[in-house]
């Protein structure tokens, strides 16, 4: 995948100013903007165990410390442990001459062949052992860890309290009046609004925080065991740092003290556009499904640029590169080139316009969520931090290249239909289905020999907006013109002779 | 067993397959090779005795694309016969490479593992999938090499005996493959 989309060769500029390959970006169909992992809101939809695929509600997951109670990780290599069955013969307690065979279960790692028998854990009579089946040996840090967790939780509460106090002054009236809605308790409103439950009084939080005992540095430390001076150290018996930190409760020093730890849960997350709060990606809830309910990857909407070939790049000499544009949408799109500056100006203009169009005022029924959620975050896009080390001669902005719609069946169709496009053969060198190869000339900067030649350009493309806004009752797809900025890494610049 | 066979004559007559061994016809065997009873050589496995004879013991499984070679070391005197000995109950999984001259019993070379010429393998060792060993050493008994960093540990038990798998394969392979005729070592 990374290779297919040339992840470090062609990078698009996200609305937030990040540079990303198109395969790692989303496209919001409402704001008509590119979004990347840094400028979407990530929400945890569900917790599940990647081994037994059980879904846990988030409250239960938190209660169980985000671990599955029936699956275990190998303490040695941290992969999943498998259950193995064996039969053992046990002498019948009533009749000493009779031998019963019993099924017993133990856990074993397929990767490093660690087994629960290695550390002397007894075989289990049932297939699903609970975590408590293996008791913690010796002293454990669990008490202290719980105290620390509680402390951090209180700190979080205090912080939230302060923030809410601050925000109260700026809360829009609509929300405040809503909390006094008859028939709804305050807690109920908070819950429906997706807000965390009411906090305890700040004085109680402060009192509880005061009870906390901080760690005290000791002058005297426990002396080393005698054996460390007399016995030869077997490095194979000592745990690695990774193994130790995987078991924070005990942090065993010797591999004989390793015990299986409950498997960490995985999450399914959905991504929400920061500008308009619509989902750009939402996975299927079922853990065994890899499908998405909503998946607006940028590569489904935005024309994709790939670098096909580059002539040797020599400082301040003209050299040819061939790039291919492909249209991922079901409608034809028209592409024209603009400079980076023009594209940046257009992007800024677009940012200023969107808030009005995306959240139509007064028209939409005031749903509870739109009233109580925090208003969309509007951020200044950061300047793009990439140094351009080559100039590119772009076709003029009036040169329009029409890309045919993507047709999945066209791949199997060999007939070429290039006649219907009136292309300048100097620019368009090849066409096939929804793709067009274009020839551009690049002049690498002479003083950048030895470095990678990075060129940048902007392009406009037409996009069919199929989203109906509640404002416009009569809906028909709108043709809009969008622009995007890309940076291409064309390879090393050679020394000019 | 006529161990005096010089390695220069790489004719097929140097091949000695035990009566109970099961060697598929599509396997590639070159040079002086002795295959012990109950050993199974899958189709497309390669065994090449270049620098000297290869002696394979009983009840081994050599899977598809496995590559066992007694390679002529660069700079070594070609007149010195260097024998590769493989014990019993070893499993060579798909696409593993074994170049060492010595392997004990009940070892497993997992998929795409690689054992270089300088690594002697004792008994009950497991070379994990994709692990490469290229040094000069003798692996202690029950060593387990695993993971992308070739981490090591010593296991409690040896890997399970491949006998069940051998029983199954002896029944199934003969139905679908031609075998190389056994030629007893006399
Ligand atoms: Zn949006
Ligand atoms: Zn972004
Ligand atoms: Zn589980
Ligand atoms: Zn393991
Ligand atoms: Zn929206």
XYZ file of C-alpha atoms and ligand atoms in Angstrom:
688
model
C 0.000 0.000 0.000
C 2.710 2.418 0.984
C 4.566 1.652 -2.171
C 1.466 1.737 -4.296
C 0.630 5.265 -3.307
C 4.271 6.381 -3.233
C 3.849 7.650 0.276
C 6.990 9.760 0.374
C 6.954 10.875 -3.242
C 3.686 12.712 -3.677
C 2.313 14.595 -0.704
C -0.844 16.662 -0.493
C -1.323 19.648 1.739
C -4.057 19.079 4.284
C -6.428 21.842 5.297
C -4.485 22.074 8.568
C -1.153 22.494 6.805
C 0.137 18.956 7.286
C 1.793 17.164 4.389
C 0.424 13.682 3.889
C 0.183 11.096 1.145
C -3.347 10.926 -0.188
C -3.800 7.397 1.101
C -3.668 8.732 4.666
C -6.196 11.508 4.238
C -9.927 11.925 4.461
C -12.197 14.147 2.451
C -15.139 15.809 4.165
C -18.028 15.839 1.741
C -19.716 18.617 3.660
C -16.933 21.164 3.946
C -15.287 19.836 0.758
C -11.929 19.840 2.457
C -9.082 17.445 2.940
C -8.676 16.184 6.485
C -5.837 14.219 7.992
C -5.425 12.303 11.225
C -4.341 15.492 12.980
C -7.386 17.553 12.088
C -10.219 15.138 12.733
C -11.767 14.269 16.077
C -11.084 10.689 16.998
C -13.843 8.975 18.904
C -13.729 5.520 20.401
C -16.757 3.620 19.153
C -16.218 0.296 20.833
C -13.755 -1.749 22.803
C -13.136 -5.294 21.760
C -10.662 -8.074 22.274
C -8.676 -8.836 19.162
C -8.399 -12.487 20.113
C -11.906 -13.557 21.154
C -13.642 -10.648 19.383
C -15.883 -9.890 22.322
C -17.254 -6.344 22.462
C -17.245 -4.599 25.815
C -19.209 -1.456 26.585
C -16.841 1.337 27.435
C -17.914 1.511 31.076
C -17.250 -2.174 31.522
C -13.981 -1.896 29.637
C -12.838 0.842 31.999
C -13.827 -1.257 34.980
C -11.758 -4.146 33.662
C -8.764 -1.890 33.056
C -9.206 -2.215 29.286
C -8.195 -5.828 29.322
C -9.950 -8.977 28.213
C -10.607 -11.314 31.080
C -10.325 -14.532 29.118
C -7.420 -13.955 26.748
C -3.809 -13.662 27.761
C -0.599 -12.277 26.406
C 2.662 -14.150 26.590
C 4.757 -12.450 29.271
C 7.882 -13.388 27.376
C 7.240 -12.074 23.876
C 3.882 -10.283 24.381
C 2.033 -12.213 21.687
C -1.273 -13.914 22.374
C -1.193 -17.154 24.318
C -3.063 -20.171 23.008
C -4.859 -22.728 25.136
C -3.509 -26.236 24.894
C -5.213 -29.342 26.159
C -3.539 -32.397 27.591
C -4.776 -35.535 29.232
C -3.307 -36.519 32.535
C -3.933 -39.772 34.297
C -5.042 -39.446 37.877
C -5.362 -42.302 40.280
C -8.921 -42.693 41.437
C -9.127 -41.648 45.092
C -11.698 -44.354 45.868
C -10.173 -47.196 43.973
C -6.371 -47.117 43.934
C -6.222 -49.607 41.070
C -8.292 -47.515 38.742
C -6.708 -44.709 36.718
C -8.862 -41.908 35.417
C -7.781 -39.731 32.566
C -8.518 -36.058 33.018
C -8.424 -33.217 30.552
C -6.228 -30.363 31.685
C -5.496 -27.066 30.020
C -2.453 -24.878 29.942
C -1.427 -21.807 27.970
C 1.333 -21.806 25.454
C 2.858 -19.247 23.126
C 3.184 -20.247 19.482
C 5.933 -17.745 18.871
C 8.463 -18.220 21.632
C 7.123 -21.538 23.001
C 6.712 -20.133 26.481
C 4.162 -22.125 28.477
C 2.494 -21.600 31.814
C 4.276 -24.783 32.866
C 7.630 -23.014 32.421
C 6.993 -20.941 35.498
C 5.272 -23.687 37.429
C 1.691 -22.503 37.045
C -0.592 -25.486 37.558
C -2.668 -26.782 34.662
C -6.274 -25.683 34.772
C -9.307 -27.924 34.801
C -11.370 -25.508 32.715
C -10.577 -24.035 29.365
C -11.272 -20.452 30.351
C -9.260 -19.431 33.334
C -9.970 -16.188 35.017
C -7.108 -13.855 35.670
C -7.385 -14.523 39.362
C -6.503 -18.139 38.732
C -2.892 -17.077 38.786
C -2.225 -15.330 42.029
C 0.418 -12.685 42.269
C 3.515 -14.022 43.835
C 5.354 -12.012 46.448
C 4.965 -8.303 46.909
C 3.038 -6.379 44.345
C 2.745 -2.752 43.381
C -0.969 -3.046 42.784
C -1.953 -1.106 45.908
C 0.306 1.771 45.067
C -0.775 1.785 41.429
C -4.407 2.029 42.492
C -3.613 4.956 44.776
C -1.791 6.703 41.943
C -4.635 6.058 39.529
C -7.097 7.536 41.969
C -4.854 10.552 42.435
C -4.603 11.195 38.709
C -8.369 10.786 38.398
C -8.892 13.439 41.071
C -6.451 15.762 39.372
C -8.385 15.328 36.155
C -11.616 16.147 37.936
C -10.152 19.262 39.426
C -8.875 20.394 36.063
C -12.235 19.763 34.467
C -13.931 21.690 37.195
C -11.725 24.696 36.620
C -12.316 24.501 32.901
C -16.063 24.298 33.317
C -15.997 27.277 35.622
C -14.133 29.216 32.988
C -16.431 28.117 30.196
C -19.588 28.916 32.092
C -19.143 32.566 31.320
C -19.138 31.897 27.602
C -21.782 29.198 27.386
C -24.336 30.135 24.756
C -27.710 30.919 26.233
C -29.364 28.113 24.332
C -27.522 25.509 26.368
C -28.174 27.179 29.665
C -31.858 27.508 29.056
C -32.003 23.938 27.964
C -30.782 22.655 31.299
C -33.847 24.225 32.866
C -36.117 22.328 30.556
C -39.040 20.939 32.541
C -39.082 17.205 33.117
C -35.378 16.714 32.597
C -32.952 16.416 35.471
C -29.557 17.997 35.138
C -27.845 14.614 35.081
C -30.173 13.444 32.352
C -29.432 16.420 30.179
C -25.717 15.990 30.645
C -25.972 12.368 29.637
C -28.022 13.066 26.531
C -25.729 15.874 25.564
C -22.781 13.494 25.659
C -21.189 15.295 28.567
C -19.545 13.477 31.463
C -21.582 13.221 34.670
C -21.644 16.012 37.187
C -18.503 16.398 39.252
C -18.386 16.196 43.018
C -18.027 19.470 44.846
C -14.603 21.072 44.457
C -14.065 21.022 48.210
C -14.416 17.222 48.310
C -11.936 16.892 45.463
C -9.492 19.119 47.290
C -9.899 17.166 50.519
C -9.316 13.878 48.751
C -6.249 15.240 47.009
C -4.824 16.353 50.331
C -5.023 12.794 51.630
C -2.660 11.552 48.966
C 0.744 10.400 50.177
C 3.473 11.298 47.710
C 6.374 8.952 47.175
C 9.277 9.552 49.540
C 12.884 9.142 48.507
C 14.747 6.910 50.893
C 18.308 7.366 52.013
C 18.848 3.659 52.557
C 18.082 1.149 49.884
C 17.681 -2.553 50.359
C 21.015 -4.306 50.028
C 21.696 -6.606 47.131
C 21.118 -10.291 47.716
C 24.160 -12.310 48.651
C 23.841 -14.507 45.593
C 24.612 -11.664 43.221
C 28.239 -11.696 44.388
C 28.688 -15.416 44.629
C 26.753 -16.815 41.705
C 27.459 -16.346 38.060
C 24.808 -14.239 36.376
C 22.781 -16.066 33.761
C 21.528 -13.336 31.485
C 18.885 -15.667 30.076
C 17.197 -15.693 33.473
C 16.885 -11.916 33.693
C 13.816 -10.240 32.261
C 14.116 -7.524 29.651
C 12.796 -4.036 30.299
C 9.874 -4.645 27.937
C 8.883 -7.781 29.801
C 9.154 -6.005 33.140
C 7.100 -3.007 32.108
C 4.422 -5.247 30.640
C 3.717 -6.298 34.221
C 3.706 -3.080 36.196
C 2.134 -4.754 39.217
C 5.104 -6.993 39.924
C 7.926 -5.912 37.600
C 9.658 -9.255 37.923
C 13.422 -9.399 37.639
C 13.673 -13.074 36.901
C 11.894 -14.906 34.124
C 10.597 -17.478 36.598
C 8.289 -14.790 38.017
C 6.622 -13.995 34.712
C 2.910 -14.653 34.656
C 0.508 -14.211 31.743
C -1.172 -10.832 31.628
C -4.693 -10.202 30.400
C -4.845 -9.107 26.822
C -5.278 -5.398 26.116
C -8.473 -4.446 24.377
C -8.474 -2.848 20.954
C -10.718 0.012 19.942
C -12.703 0.814 16.864
C -12.564 4.524 16.279
C -14.541 6.840 14.102
C -13.199 10.100 12.732
C -15.202 13.271 12.675
C -14.462 16.363 10.627
C -13.351 19.136 12.917
C -15.065 21.810 10.911
C -18.580 20.428 10.608
C -18.656 17.396 12.945
C -19.759 15.011 10.234
C -18.131 11.608 10.204
C -15.422 11.099 7.633
C -14.860 7.522 8.729
C -16.952 5.191 10.825
C -16.178 1.504 11.144
C -18.676 -1.304 11.329
C -19.356 -2.072 14.972
C -18.846 -5.786 14.561
C -15.222 -6.556 15.504
C -14.931 -9.342 12.965
C -15.904 -7.014 10.137
C -13.293 -4.914 8.403
C -15.892 -2.861 6.583
C -16.846 0.737 7.201
C -20.228 2.330 7.513
C -18.777 5.623 6.376
C -15.419 5.859 4.700
C -14.570 9.058 2.926
C -10.951 8.530 2.128
C -9.435 11.319 0.090
C -8.417 8.835 -2.570
C -12.106 8.237 -3.355
C -12.782 11.883 -4.121
C -9.642 13.830 -4.960
C -7.711 13.223 -8.192
C -4.581 11.314 -7.450
C -1.161 12.419 -8.668
C 1.618 9.946 -9.242
C 5.128 10.419 -10.490
C 5.813 8.191 -13.468
C 9.247 9.049 -14.798
C 11.971 11.614 -14.255
C 14.833 12.552 -16.536
C 18.184 13.024 -14.828
C 17.890 16.108 -12.646
C 20.733 18.529 -13.221
C 20.954 21.878 -11.488
C 19.429 24.801 -13.459
C 18.810 22.563 -16.487
C 15.378 21.841 -17.825
C 14.334 18.249 -17.416
C 11.156 16.439 -18.113
C 8.998 14.600 -15.658
C 5.861 12.650 -16.396
C 3.070 12.596 -13.865
C -0.226 10.811 -14.098
C -3.526 12.147 -12.841
C -6.287 9.695 -12.138
C -9.888 10.508 -11.444
C -11.388 8.375 -8.671
C -14.965 9.625 -9.000
C -17.839 8.410 -11.133
C -18.113 11.763 -12.902
C -15.685 13.387 -15.299
C -13.481 16.020 -13.737
C -11.597 18.912 -15.248
C -8.122 19.724 -14.043
C -6.181 22.911 -14.469
C -2.896 23.976 -12.958
C -2.325 26.919 -10.657
C 0.693 28.039 -8.728
C 1.168 27.242 -5.068
C 0.457 30.832 -4.080
C -2.822 30.904 -5.955
C -3.849 27.592 -4.457
C -3.000 28.801 -0.971
C -5.039 31.947 -1.465
C -7.949 29.854 -2.677
C -7.699 27.528 0.280
C -7.849 30.479 2.662
C -10.840 31.934 0.906
C -12.559 28.592 1.166
C -11.907 28.440 4.900
C -13.609 31.754 5.445
C -16.680 30.799 3.480
C -17.370 27.352 4.873
C -18.672 28.034 8.368
C -21.771 29.665 6.955
C -22.470 27.042 4.343
C -21.794 23.994 6.450
C -23.915 24.978 9.424
C -27.002 26.581 7.984
C -28.391 28.943 10.541
C -31.993 28.814 11.640
C -33.030 26.260 9.028
C -32.095 23.019 10.713
C -34.248 21.897 13.617
C -32.284 22.593 16.793
C -31.253 19.066 17.641
C -29.964 18.469 21.114
C -26.501 17.500 20.010
C -25.877 20.547 17.878
C -26.902 22.751 20.755
C -24.815 21.175 23.401
C -21.701 20.079 21.582
C -18.828 22.463 21.558
C -18.867 24.713 18.489
C -16.721 23.617 15.536
C -13.063 24.318 16.002
C -11.780 26.823 13.526
C -8.061 26.982 13.257
C -5.669 28.953 11.203
C -3.991 26.527 8.836
C -0.336 26.284 9.569
C 2.139 27.325 6.868
C 3.518 24.410 4.929
C 6.993 23.548 6.104
C 8.670 22.192 3.036
C 11.441 23.767 1.042
C 10.918 23.737 -2.702
C 14.194 22.893 -4.447
C 13.074 23.104 -8.040
C 10.857 25.207 -10.252
C 8.214 23.659 -12.418
C 6.867 25.063 -15.641
C 3.139 24.553 -15.426
C 0.693 24.745 -18.295
C -1.274 27.968 -18.127
C -4.420 28.000 -16.030
C -6.663 27.988 -19.095
C -5.348 24.590 -20.198
C -8.043 22.240 -19.036
C -7.530 18.530 -18.902
C -10.693 16.483 -18.708
C -10.402 13.150 -16.946
C -12.905 10.448 -17.798
C -14.905 8.994 -14.912
C -13.598 5.932 -13.204
C -15.088 2.826 -14.682
C -14.211 -0.446 -13.003
C -14.997 -2.368 -16.164
C -12.659 -0.230 -18.264
C -9.680 -2.113 -16.922
C -10.703 -5.091 -18.999
C -11.476 -2.995 -22.045
C -8.580 -2.508 -24.412
C -10.251 -0.176 -26.860
C -8.739 3.263 -26.584
C -11.071 6.223 -26.697
C -8.634 9.089 -26.703
C -10.261 10.773 -29.658
C -12.933 12.496 -27.693
C -10.452 14.701 -25.830
C -8.816 17.600 -27.575
C -5.479 17.523 -25.860
C -2.321 19.417 -26.502
C 0.132 16.615 -27.358
C 2.891 18.716 -25.818
C 1.268 18.313 -22.425
C -0.789 15.130 -22.464
C 1.443 12.275 -23.489
C -0.850 9.366 -22.811
C -4.406 8.608 -21.827
C -6.116 5.515 -20.632
C -9.527 5.183 -18.999
C -9.673 7.659 -16.095
C -5.976 8.487 -16.220
C -3.947 11.019 -18.115
C -0.161 11.267 -18.197
C 1.193 14.780 -18.399
C 4.609 16.065 -19.268
C 6.053 18.912 -17.194
C 9.460 20.517 -17.185
C 11.344 20.962 -13.952
C 14.351 23.177 -13.335
C 16.167 22.077 -10.183
C 17.890 24.812 -8.225
C 21.574 24.828 -9.019
C 22.726 25.310 -5.433
C 20.795 22.284 -4.175
C 22.903 19.582 -5.851
C 22.915 16.355 -3.889
C 19.589 17.110 -2.268
C 16.194 15.841 -3.243
C 14.404 17.903 -5.835
C 11.070 18.913 -4.355
C 8.620 20.662 -6.591
C 5.186 21.937 -5.724
C 2.116 22.955 -7.637
C -1.544 23.529 -7.132
C -4.365 22.225 -9.252
C -8.049 22.927 -9.557
C -10.484 20.135 -10.114
C -14.220 19.958 -10.495
C -16.161 18.009 -7.947
C -19.822 17.048 -7.947
C -21.292 17.835 -4.554
C -24.089 15.395 -3.871
C -24.803 16.511 -0.332
C -28.152 18.153 0.161
C -28.334 20.843 2.766
C -31.603 21.233 4.651
C -31.572 24.823 3.460
C -32.009 24.020 -0.181
C -35.254 22.128 -0.567
C -34.896 21.414 -4.247
C -31.781 19.376 -4.381
C -29.605 18.681 -7.322
C -25.910 17.863 -7.488
C -23.792 20.953 -7.600
C -20.636 21.248 -9.597
C -17.981 22.971 -7.551
C -14.408 23.872 -8.241
C -11.908 22.812 -5.608
C -8.193 23.189 -5.432
C -5.423 21.209 -3.872
C -1.715 21.593 -3.365
C 0.799 18.809 -3.894
C 4.512 18.435 -3.412
C 6.526 15.934 -5.404
C 9.867 14.533 -4.459
C 11.525 13.837 -7.808
C 14.800 12.391 -6.533
C 18.383 13.564 -6.144
C 19.701 16.591 -8.022
C 22.970 15.915 -9.780
C 25.866 18.344 -9.907
C 25.736 20.586 -12.942
C 28.783 20.379 -15.200
C 26.981 -47.649 4.072
C 29.775 -46.878 1.666
C 30.998 -43.638 3.042
C 34.050 -43.659 0.862
C 32.093 -42.397 -2.116
C 33.975 -39.392 -3.318
C 31.985 -36.234 -3.563
C 33.246 -35.489 -7.032
C 31.071 -38.067 -8.672
C 27.657 -36.541 -8.270
C 25.803 -39.246 -10.085
C 22.422 -40.422 -8.923
C 23.884 -43.706 -7.753
C 25.141 -41.878 -4.659
C 21.584 -41.502 -3.479
C 20.722 -43.930 -0.719
C 17.103 -43.946 0.358
C 15.939 -46.237 3.100
C 13.094 -48.690 2.399
C 10.711 -46.942 4.749
C 11.619 -43.435 3.675
C 9.245 -41.464 1.499
C 10.937 -39.216 -1.031
C 8.738 -37.487 -3.572
C 9.895 -37.604 -7.145
C 9.667 -33.857 -7.644
C 12.227 -33.209 -4.933
C 15.689 -32.205 -6.045
C 18.496 -34.324 -4.641
C 22.070 -33.874 -5.846
C 25.186 -35.670 -4.735
C 25.903 -38.227 -2.059
C 22.805 -38.257 0.111
C 21.645 -40.864 2.597
C 18.058 -40.707 3.790
C 17.048 -42.718 6.833
C 13.829 -44.642 7.501
C 10.493 -42.814 7.904
C 11.979 -39.565 6.690
C 9.646 -37.668 4.390
C 10.928 -35.416 1.637
C 8.162 -33.321 0.098
C 8.018 -32.349 -3.550
C 10.124 -29.299 -4.429
C 12.439 -29.747 -1.471
C 16.107 -29.385 -2.356
C 19.019 -31.280 -0.852
C 22.444 -30.658 -2.373
C 25.597 -32.433 -1.268
C 28.295 -30.256 -2.782
C 31.235 -30.367 -0.399
C 30.617 -33.871 0.912
C 27.937 -36.384 1.768
C 24.697 -35.498 3.578
C 23.454 -38.082 6.026
C 19.869 -37.634 7.142
C 18.586 -39.776 10.018
C 15.186 -41.260 10.708
C 11.738 -39.668 10.952
C 12.531 -36.216 9.624
C 10.097 -34.085 7.672
C 11.579 -31.951 4.913
C 8.860 -29.710 3.553
C 8.338 -27.940 0.261
C 11.004 -25.418 -0.779
C 13.221 -26.420 2.110
C 16.835 -26.048 1.069
C 19.502 -28.195 2.652
C 22.943 -27.693 1.210
C 26.371 -28.926 2.184
C 28.089 -26.021 0.532
C 31.704 -25.838 -0.517
C 33.071 -23.094 1.727
C 34.878 -20.351 -0.161
C 38.609 -20.921 0.122
C 38.210 -24.413 1.587
C 40.286 -27.293 0.252
C 37.958 -29.210 -2.069
C 39.802 -32.449 -1.438
C 38.696 -32.492 2.205
C 35.366 -34.215 2.479
C 33.059 -32.386 4.811
C 30.110 -34.434 6.028
C 26.741 -32.942 6.944
C 24.903 -34.925 9.549
C 21.256 -34.479 10.395
C 19.850 -36.518 13.275
C 16.308 -37.790 13.721
C 12.844 -36.322 14.296
C 13.709 -32.929 12.837
C 11.238 -30.786 10.929
C 12.377 -28.500 8.105
C 9.439 -26.258 7.388
C 8.576 -24.532 4.135
C 11.346 -22.412 2.598
C 13.895 -22.840 5.374
C 17.597 -22.928 4.528
C 20.025 -25.168 6.353
C 23.725 -24.834 5.568
C 25.337 -26.016 8.764
C 27.173 -29.323 8.990
C 25.579 -30.586 12.151
C 22.071 -30.985 13.493
C 20.994 -33.154 16.409
C 17.554 -34.571 17.043
C 14.046 -33.214 17.408
C 14.692 -29.707 16.116
C 12.308 -27.483 14.178
C 13.386 -25.020 11.522
C 10.307 -22.900 11.060
C 9.104 -21.273 7.873
C 11.719 -19.148 6.095
C 14.317 -19.593 8.799
C 17.981 -19.661 7.848
C 20.802 -21.510 9.573
C 24.208 -20.460 8.310
C 27.247 -22.721 7.869
C 28.832 -21.938 11.225
C 25.869 -22.749 13.449
C 25.718 -26.199 14.957
C 22.335 -27.211 16.260
C 22.126 -29.620 19.165
C 18.842 -31.188 20.271
C 15.322 -29.853 20.713
C 15.972 -26.410 19.263
C 13.420 -24.256 17.457
C 14.545 -21.672 14.926
C 11.520 -19.387 14.629
C 9.900 -18.234 11.441
C 12.111 -15.858 9.493
C 15.011 -15.992 11.987
C 18.492 -15.929 10.501
C 21.556 -17.326 12.275
C 24.895 -16.564 10.689
C 27.521 -16.658 13.416
C 29.829 -19.406 14.570
C 28.313 -21.173 17.527
C 26.712 -24.281 18.872
C 23.153 -23.752 20.030
C 22.540 -25.218 23.465
C 19.807 -27.809 23.861
C 16.187 -26.624 23.725
C 17.107 -23.177 22.475
C 14.263 -21.200 21.006
C 15.038 -18.394 18.556
C 11.998 -16.214 17.928
C 10.781 -12.860 16.766
C 12.123 -10.226 14.443
C 15.163 -9.594 16.649
C 16.001 -13.299 16.903
C 15.517 -13.229 20.678
C 16.530 -16.364 22.517
C 15.358 -18.414 25.380
C 15.765 -21.938 26.661
C 12.508 -23.877 26.650
C 11.370 -26.343 29.279
C 10.479 -29.072 26.838
C 11.606 -30.152 23.446
C 9.211 -29.485 20.593
C 6.661 -32.252 20.059
C 7.671 -35.359 18.185
C 6.658 -35.174 14.497
C 5.500 -38.804 14.456
C 1.782 -38.048 14.143
C 2.428 -35.817 11.175
C 4.678 -38.459 9.620
C 1.958 -41.106 9.964
C -0.503 -38.809 8.262
C 1.868 -37.851 5.475
C 2.874 -41.441 4.721
C -0.778 -42.181 4.103
C -1.594 -39.083 2.097
C 1.528 -38.307 0.044
C 1.644 -41.664 -1.731
C -1.839 -41.056 -3.099
C -0.914 -37.941 -5.012
C 2.811 -38.134 -5.726
C 5.279 -40.381 -7.409
C 8.090 -41.483 -5.179
C 11.764 -41.913 -5.754
C 12.537 -45.611 -5.536
C 14.203 -46.572 -2.332
C 17.738 -47.762 -2.771
C 18.953 -49.295 0.419
C 22.283 -48.348 1.732
C 24.160 -51.591 1.869
Zn -16.447 18.840 7.370
Zn -4.976 17.907 8.606
Zn -10.460 -11.931 24.633
Zn 5.678 -15.788 23.638
Zn -20.620 19.029 7.530
